[in-house]
Short mmCIF file of C-alpha atoms in Angstrom, two decimals:
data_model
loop_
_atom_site.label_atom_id
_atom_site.label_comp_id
_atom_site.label_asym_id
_atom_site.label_seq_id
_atom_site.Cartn_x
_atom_site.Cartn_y
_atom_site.Cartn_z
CA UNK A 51 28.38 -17.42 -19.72
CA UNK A 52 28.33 -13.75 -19.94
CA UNK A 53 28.37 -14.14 -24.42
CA UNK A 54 25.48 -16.36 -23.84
CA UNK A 55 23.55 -13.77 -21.49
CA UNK A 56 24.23 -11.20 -23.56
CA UNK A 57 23.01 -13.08 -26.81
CA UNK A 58 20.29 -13.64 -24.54
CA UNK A 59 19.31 -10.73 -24.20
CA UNK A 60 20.02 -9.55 -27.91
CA UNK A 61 17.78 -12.07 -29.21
CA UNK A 62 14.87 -11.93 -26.92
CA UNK A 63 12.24 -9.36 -26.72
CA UNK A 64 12.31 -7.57 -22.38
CA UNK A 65 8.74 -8.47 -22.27
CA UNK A 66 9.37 -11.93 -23.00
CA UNK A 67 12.24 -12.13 -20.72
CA UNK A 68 10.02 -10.47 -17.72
CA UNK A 69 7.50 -13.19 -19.08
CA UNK A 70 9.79 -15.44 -18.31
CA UNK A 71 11.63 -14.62 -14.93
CA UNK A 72 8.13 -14.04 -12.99
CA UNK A 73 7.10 -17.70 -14.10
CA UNK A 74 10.78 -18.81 -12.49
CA UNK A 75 10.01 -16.78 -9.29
CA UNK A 76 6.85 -17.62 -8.93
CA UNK A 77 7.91 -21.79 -8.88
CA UNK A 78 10.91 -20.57 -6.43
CA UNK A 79 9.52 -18.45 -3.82
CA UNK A 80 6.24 -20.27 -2.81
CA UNK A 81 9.04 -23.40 -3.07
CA UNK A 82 11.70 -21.73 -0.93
CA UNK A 83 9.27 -20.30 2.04
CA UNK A 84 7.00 -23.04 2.21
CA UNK A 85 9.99 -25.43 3.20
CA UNK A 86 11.89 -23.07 5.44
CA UNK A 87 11.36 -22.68 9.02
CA UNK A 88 9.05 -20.92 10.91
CA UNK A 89 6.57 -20.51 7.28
CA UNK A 90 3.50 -21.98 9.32
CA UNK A 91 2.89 -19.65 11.51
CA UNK A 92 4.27 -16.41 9.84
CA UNK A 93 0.85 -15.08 8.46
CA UNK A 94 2.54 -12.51 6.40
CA UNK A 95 4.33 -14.74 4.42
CA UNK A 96 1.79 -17.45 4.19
CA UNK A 97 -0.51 -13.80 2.70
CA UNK A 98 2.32 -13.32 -0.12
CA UNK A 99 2.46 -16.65 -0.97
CA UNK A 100 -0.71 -17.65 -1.35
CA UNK A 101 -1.08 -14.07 -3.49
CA UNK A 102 1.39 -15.98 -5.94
CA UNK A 103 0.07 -19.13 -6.16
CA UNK A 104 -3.55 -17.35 -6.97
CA UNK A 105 -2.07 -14.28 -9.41
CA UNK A 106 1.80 -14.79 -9.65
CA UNK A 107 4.12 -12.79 -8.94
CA UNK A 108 3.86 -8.90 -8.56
CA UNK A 109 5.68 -6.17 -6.96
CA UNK A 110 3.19 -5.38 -4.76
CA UNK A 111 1.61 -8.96 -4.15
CA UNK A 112 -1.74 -8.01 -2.54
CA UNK A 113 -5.19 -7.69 -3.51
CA UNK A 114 -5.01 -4.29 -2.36
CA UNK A 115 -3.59 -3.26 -6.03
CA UNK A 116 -6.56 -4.71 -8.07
CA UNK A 117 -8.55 -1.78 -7.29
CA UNK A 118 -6.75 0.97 -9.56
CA UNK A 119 -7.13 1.65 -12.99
CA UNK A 120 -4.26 3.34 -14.88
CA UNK A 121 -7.33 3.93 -17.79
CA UNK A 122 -9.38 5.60 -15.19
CA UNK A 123 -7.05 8.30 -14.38
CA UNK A 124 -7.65 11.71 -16.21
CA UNK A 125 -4.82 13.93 -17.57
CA UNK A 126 -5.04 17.24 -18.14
CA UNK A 127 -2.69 19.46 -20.35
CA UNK A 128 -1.95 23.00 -19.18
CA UNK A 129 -1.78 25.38 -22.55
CA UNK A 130 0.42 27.83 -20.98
CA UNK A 131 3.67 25.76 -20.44
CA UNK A 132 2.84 22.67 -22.49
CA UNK A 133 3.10 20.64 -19.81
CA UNK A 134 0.63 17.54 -18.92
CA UNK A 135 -0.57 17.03 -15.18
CA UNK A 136 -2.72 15.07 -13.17
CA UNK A 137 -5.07 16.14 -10.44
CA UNK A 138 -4.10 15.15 -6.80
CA UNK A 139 -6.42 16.16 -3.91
CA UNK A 140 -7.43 19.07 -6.41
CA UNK A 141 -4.04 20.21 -6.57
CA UNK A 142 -2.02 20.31 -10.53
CA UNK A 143 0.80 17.36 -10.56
CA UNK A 144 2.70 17.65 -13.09
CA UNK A 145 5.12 15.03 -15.54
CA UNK A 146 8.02 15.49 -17.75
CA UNK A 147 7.54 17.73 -20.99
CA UNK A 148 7.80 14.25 -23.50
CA UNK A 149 6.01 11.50 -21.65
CA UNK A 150 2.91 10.34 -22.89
CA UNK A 151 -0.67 10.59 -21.82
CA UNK A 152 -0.54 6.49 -21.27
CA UNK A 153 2.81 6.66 -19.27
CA UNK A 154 1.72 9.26 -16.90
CA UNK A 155 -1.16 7.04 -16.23
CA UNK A 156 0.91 3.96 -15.57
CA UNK A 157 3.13 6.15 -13.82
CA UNK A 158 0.23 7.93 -10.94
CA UNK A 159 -1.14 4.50 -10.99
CA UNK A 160 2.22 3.28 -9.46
CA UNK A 161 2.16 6.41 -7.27
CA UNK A 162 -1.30 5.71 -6.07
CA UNK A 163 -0.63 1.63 -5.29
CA UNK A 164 2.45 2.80 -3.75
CA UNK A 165 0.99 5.41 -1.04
CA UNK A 166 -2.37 3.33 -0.77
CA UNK A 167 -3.01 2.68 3.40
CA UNK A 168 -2.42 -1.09 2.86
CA UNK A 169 0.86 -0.54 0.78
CA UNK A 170 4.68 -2.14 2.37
CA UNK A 171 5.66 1.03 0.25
CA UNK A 172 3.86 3.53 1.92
CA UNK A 173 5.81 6.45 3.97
CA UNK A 174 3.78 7.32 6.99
CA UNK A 175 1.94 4.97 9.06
CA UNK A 176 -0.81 5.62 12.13
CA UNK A 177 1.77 6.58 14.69
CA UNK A 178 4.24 7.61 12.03
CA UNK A 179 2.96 11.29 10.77
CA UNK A 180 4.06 15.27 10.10
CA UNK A 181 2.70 17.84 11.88
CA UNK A 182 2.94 21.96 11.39
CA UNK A 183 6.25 22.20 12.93
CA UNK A 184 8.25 19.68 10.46
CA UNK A 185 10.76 20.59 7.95
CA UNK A 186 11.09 18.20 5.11
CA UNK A 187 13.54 16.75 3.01
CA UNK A 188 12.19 15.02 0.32
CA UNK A 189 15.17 13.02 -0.99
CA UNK A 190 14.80 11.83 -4.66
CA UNK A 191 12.07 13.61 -5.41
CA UNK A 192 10.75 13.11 -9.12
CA UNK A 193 7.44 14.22 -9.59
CA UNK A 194 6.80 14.82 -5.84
CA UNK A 195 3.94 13.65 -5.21
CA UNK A 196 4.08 12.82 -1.57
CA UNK A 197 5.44 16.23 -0.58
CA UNK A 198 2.71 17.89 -2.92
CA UNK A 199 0.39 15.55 -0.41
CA UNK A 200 2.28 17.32 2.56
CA UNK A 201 2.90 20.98 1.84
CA UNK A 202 -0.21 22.26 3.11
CA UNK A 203 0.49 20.30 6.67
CA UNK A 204 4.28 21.28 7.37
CA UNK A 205 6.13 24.24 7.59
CA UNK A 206 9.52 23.79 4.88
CA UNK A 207 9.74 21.54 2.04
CA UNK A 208 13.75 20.65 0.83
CA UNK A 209 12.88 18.75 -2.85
CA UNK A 210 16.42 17.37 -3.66
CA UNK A 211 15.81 16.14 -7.47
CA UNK A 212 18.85 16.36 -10.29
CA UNK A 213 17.03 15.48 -13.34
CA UNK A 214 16.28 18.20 -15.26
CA UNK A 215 12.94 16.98 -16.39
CA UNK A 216 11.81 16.32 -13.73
CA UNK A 217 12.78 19.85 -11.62
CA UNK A 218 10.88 21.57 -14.59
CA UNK A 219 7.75 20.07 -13.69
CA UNK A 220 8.54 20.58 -9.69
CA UNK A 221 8.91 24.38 -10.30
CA UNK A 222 5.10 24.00 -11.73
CA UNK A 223 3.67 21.81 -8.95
CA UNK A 224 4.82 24.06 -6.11
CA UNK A 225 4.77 27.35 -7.98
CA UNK A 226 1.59 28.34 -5.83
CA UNK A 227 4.07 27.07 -2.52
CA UNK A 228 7.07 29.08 -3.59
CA UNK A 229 6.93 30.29 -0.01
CA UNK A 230 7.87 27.08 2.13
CA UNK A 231 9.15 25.18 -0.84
CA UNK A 232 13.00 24.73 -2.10
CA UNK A 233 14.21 22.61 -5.22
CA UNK A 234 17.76 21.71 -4.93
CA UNK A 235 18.88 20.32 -8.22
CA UNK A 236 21.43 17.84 -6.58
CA UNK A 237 21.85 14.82 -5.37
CA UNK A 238 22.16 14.10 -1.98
CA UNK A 239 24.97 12.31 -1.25
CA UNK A 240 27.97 11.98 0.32
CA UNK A 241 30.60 14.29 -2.06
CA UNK A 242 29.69 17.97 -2.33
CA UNK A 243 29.89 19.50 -6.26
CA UNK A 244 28.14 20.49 -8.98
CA UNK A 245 26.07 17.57 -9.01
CA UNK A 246 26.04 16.56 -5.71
CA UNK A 247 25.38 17.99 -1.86
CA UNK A 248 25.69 16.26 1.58
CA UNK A 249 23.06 16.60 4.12
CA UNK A 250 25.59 17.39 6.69
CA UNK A 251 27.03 20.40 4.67
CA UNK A 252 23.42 21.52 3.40
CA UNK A 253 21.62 21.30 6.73
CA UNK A 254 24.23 22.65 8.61
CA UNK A 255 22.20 26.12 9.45
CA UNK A 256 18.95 25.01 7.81
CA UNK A 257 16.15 22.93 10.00
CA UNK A 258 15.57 19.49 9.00
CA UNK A 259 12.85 17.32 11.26
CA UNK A 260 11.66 14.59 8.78
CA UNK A 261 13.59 12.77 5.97
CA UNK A 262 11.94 10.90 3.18
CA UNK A 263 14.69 8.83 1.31
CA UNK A 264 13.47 7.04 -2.04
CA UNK A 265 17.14 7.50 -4.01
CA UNK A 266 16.64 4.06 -6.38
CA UNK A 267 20.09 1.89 -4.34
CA UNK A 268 21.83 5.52 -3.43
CA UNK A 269 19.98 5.47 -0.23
CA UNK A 270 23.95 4.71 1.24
CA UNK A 271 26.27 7.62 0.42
CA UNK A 272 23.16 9.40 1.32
CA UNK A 273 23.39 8.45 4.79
CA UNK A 274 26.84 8.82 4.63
CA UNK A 275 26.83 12.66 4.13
CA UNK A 276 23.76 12.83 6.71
CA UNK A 277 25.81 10.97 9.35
CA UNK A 278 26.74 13.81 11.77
CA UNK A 279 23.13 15.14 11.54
CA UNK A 280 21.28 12.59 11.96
CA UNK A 281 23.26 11.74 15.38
CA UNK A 282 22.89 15.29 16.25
CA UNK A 283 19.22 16.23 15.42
CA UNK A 284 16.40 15.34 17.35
CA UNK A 285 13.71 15.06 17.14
CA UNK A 286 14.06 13.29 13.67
CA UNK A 287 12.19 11.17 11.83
CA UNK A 288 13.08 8.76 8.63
CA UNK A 289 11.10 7.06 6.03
CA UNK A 290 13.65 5.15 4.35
CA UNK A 291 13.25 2.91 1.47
CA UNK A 292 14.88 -0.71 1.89
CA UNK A 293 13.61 -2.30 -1.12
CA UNK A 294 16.53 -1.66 -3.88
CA UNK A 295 18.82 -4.14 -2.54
CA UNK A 296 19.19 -7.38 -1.11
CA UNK A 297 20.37 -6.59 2.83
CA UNK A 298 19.32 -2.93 2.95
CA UNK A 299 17.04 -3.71 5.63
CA UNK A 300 18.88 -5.34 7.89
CA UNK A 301 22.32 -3.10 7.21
CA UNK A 302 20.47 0.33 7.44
CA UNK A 303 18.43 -0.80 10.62
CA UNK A 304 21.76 -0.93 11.95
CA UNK A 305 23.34 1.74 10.93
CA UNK A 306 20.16 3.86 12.31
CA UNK A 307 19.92 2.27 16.02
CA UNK A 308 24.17 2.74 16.26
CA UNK A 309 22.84 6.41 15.79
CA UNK A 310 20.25 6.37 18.36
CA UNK A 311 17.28 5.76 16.89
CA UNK A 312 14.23 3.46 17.24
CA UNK A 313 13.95 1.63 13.94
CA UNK A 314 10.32 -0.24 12.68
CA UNK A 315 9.70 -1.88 9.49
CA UNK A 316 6.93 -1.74 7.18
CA UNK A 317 3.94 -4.15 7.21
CA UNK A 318 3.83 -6.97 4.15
CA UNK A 319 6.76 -7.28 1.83
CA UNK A 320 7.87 -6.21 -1.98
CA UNK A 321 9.18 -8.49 -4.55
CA UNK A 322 11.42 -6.05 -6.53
CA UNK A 323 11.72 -8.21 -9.69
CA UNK A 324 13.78 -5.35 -11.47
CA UNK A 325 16.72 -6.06 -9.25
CA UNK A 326 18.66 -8.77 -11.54
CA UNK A 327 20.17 -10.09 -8.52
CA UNK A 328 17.39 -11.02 -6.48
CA UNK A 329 17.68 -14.17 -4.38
CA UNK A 330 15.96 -16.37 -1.83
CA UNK A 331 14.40 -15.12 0.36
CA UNK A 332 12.96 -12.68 -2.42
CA UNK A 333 10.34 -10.80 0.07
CA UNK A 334 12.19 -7.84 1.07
CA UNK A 335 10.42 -5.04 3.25
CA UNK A 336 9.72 -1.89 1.47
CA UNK A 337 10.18 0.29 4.02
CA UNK A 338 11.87 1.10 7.48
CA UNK A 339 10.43 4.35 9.64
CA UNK A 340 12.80 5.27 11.94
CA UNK A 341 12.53 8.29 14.74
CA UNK A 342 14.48 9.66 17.95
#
């Protein structure tokens, strides 16, 4: 089996292999949730599905995405570093040095669908927000655009980001916030070296109020080296992604309310396609917020 996959794969082209796993899920979910219990009357679902039967399958299956244009966004380059940014809220975001005027479009697009007030993905919610007095950590932080949305409203920024691509264009984005923001180039985890830091050791005599954690299936050791904080601190808030793998919803929820706090989902659902081993039930919720 695994010679066959991997001839497979050798002999046919990713897009047609995408091609073909979205027309599989999109036969097995609407399948799988209109037989299983409860489906009737959960209107969320029933949304998702439907979304499928009309479009097929998407990560974000809502109508909500068909309004942005990845052609419509302008990108600017700036002369004096070579580097190529987009404008958010007036303020310069920049990309890596070597992507592409058409990937930094499909990439803000993403960004935009992601953070957009009807998103499963997005971070804060109506009664989930930052105020003046909260300190940051923006864990995984890549091109950092939700902190770039946030540094005028809080008082410290932490932007933990290792790739060297992408902390080039961070030290460009918040060059005119060099006052309340930090780049760590580490990961946070739970080992502390050249590559990596733990929030316990790095927060041990720095304030922390508000964690955003978007690590692409790290989000564990992560918690593991923020364990004895997060039981300590309070008030605290988390906006934790739960997306990346099949139970992190349900295991992280508990992990967080063993620690004391009050744990919510997102609204609506993602179906993370990239994730190879995706299985029934296939929704999985974006997003937990989490506070004490």
């Amino acid at each position: 089996m695994s010679f066959l996959f991997q001839l497979y794969r050798l002999l046919v082209p990713k897009p047609i292999r995408t091609k073909i796993l979205l027309n599989r899920l999109a036969e097995k979910i609407p399948a799988f949730h209109e037989s299983s219990a409860g489906y009737e009357s959960d209107e969320e679902r029933k949304q998702v599905i439907d979304y499928i039967l009309r479009k097929g399958v998407a990560i974000f299956p809502y109508a909500f995405t068909e309004k942005y244009k990845q052609e419509e966004i302008e990108v600017f380059t700036d002369h004096s570093n070579g580097l190529k940014y987009v404008l958010q809220d007036g303020k310069r975001l920049y990309f890596k040095r070597r992507w592409s005027v058409k990937r930094i479009q499909r990439a803000y697009n993403d960004l935009c669908m992601e953070q957009d007030p009807d998103s499963p993905h997005r971070y804060l919610s109506s009664d989930f927000q930052l105020d003046s007095n909260d300190a940051l950590a923006d864990c995984g932080a890549a091109e950092g655009n939700f902190s770039l949305s946030m540094v005028e409203k809080v008082k410290k920024i932490y932007l933990f980001e290792y790739d060297p691509e992408w902390v080039e264009a961070l030290r460009y984005t918040f060059k005119p916030y060099e006052d309340k923001v930090e780049i760590i180039p580490r990961y946070l985890s739970d080992r502390n070296d050249n590559k990596n830091c733990s929030g316990d050791v790095f927060f041990q005599n720095r304030e922390i109020s508000f964690l955003k954690i978007d690590v692409d299936g790290n989000e564990r050791p992560l918690l593991n080296g923020f364990a004895h904080k997060l039981s300590e601190v309070s008030p605290m808030k988390i906006a934790l992604c739960t997306y990346h793998q099949q139970n992190d919803e349900n295991e992280f929820t508990e992990w967080l309310v063993s620690k004391g706090y009050q744990v919510k989902p997102s609204q609506g659902y993602m179906i993370f396609h990239y994730d190879k081993k995706i299985r029934a039930p296939y929704l999985r919720r974006a997003m937990i917020r989490a506070k004490k």
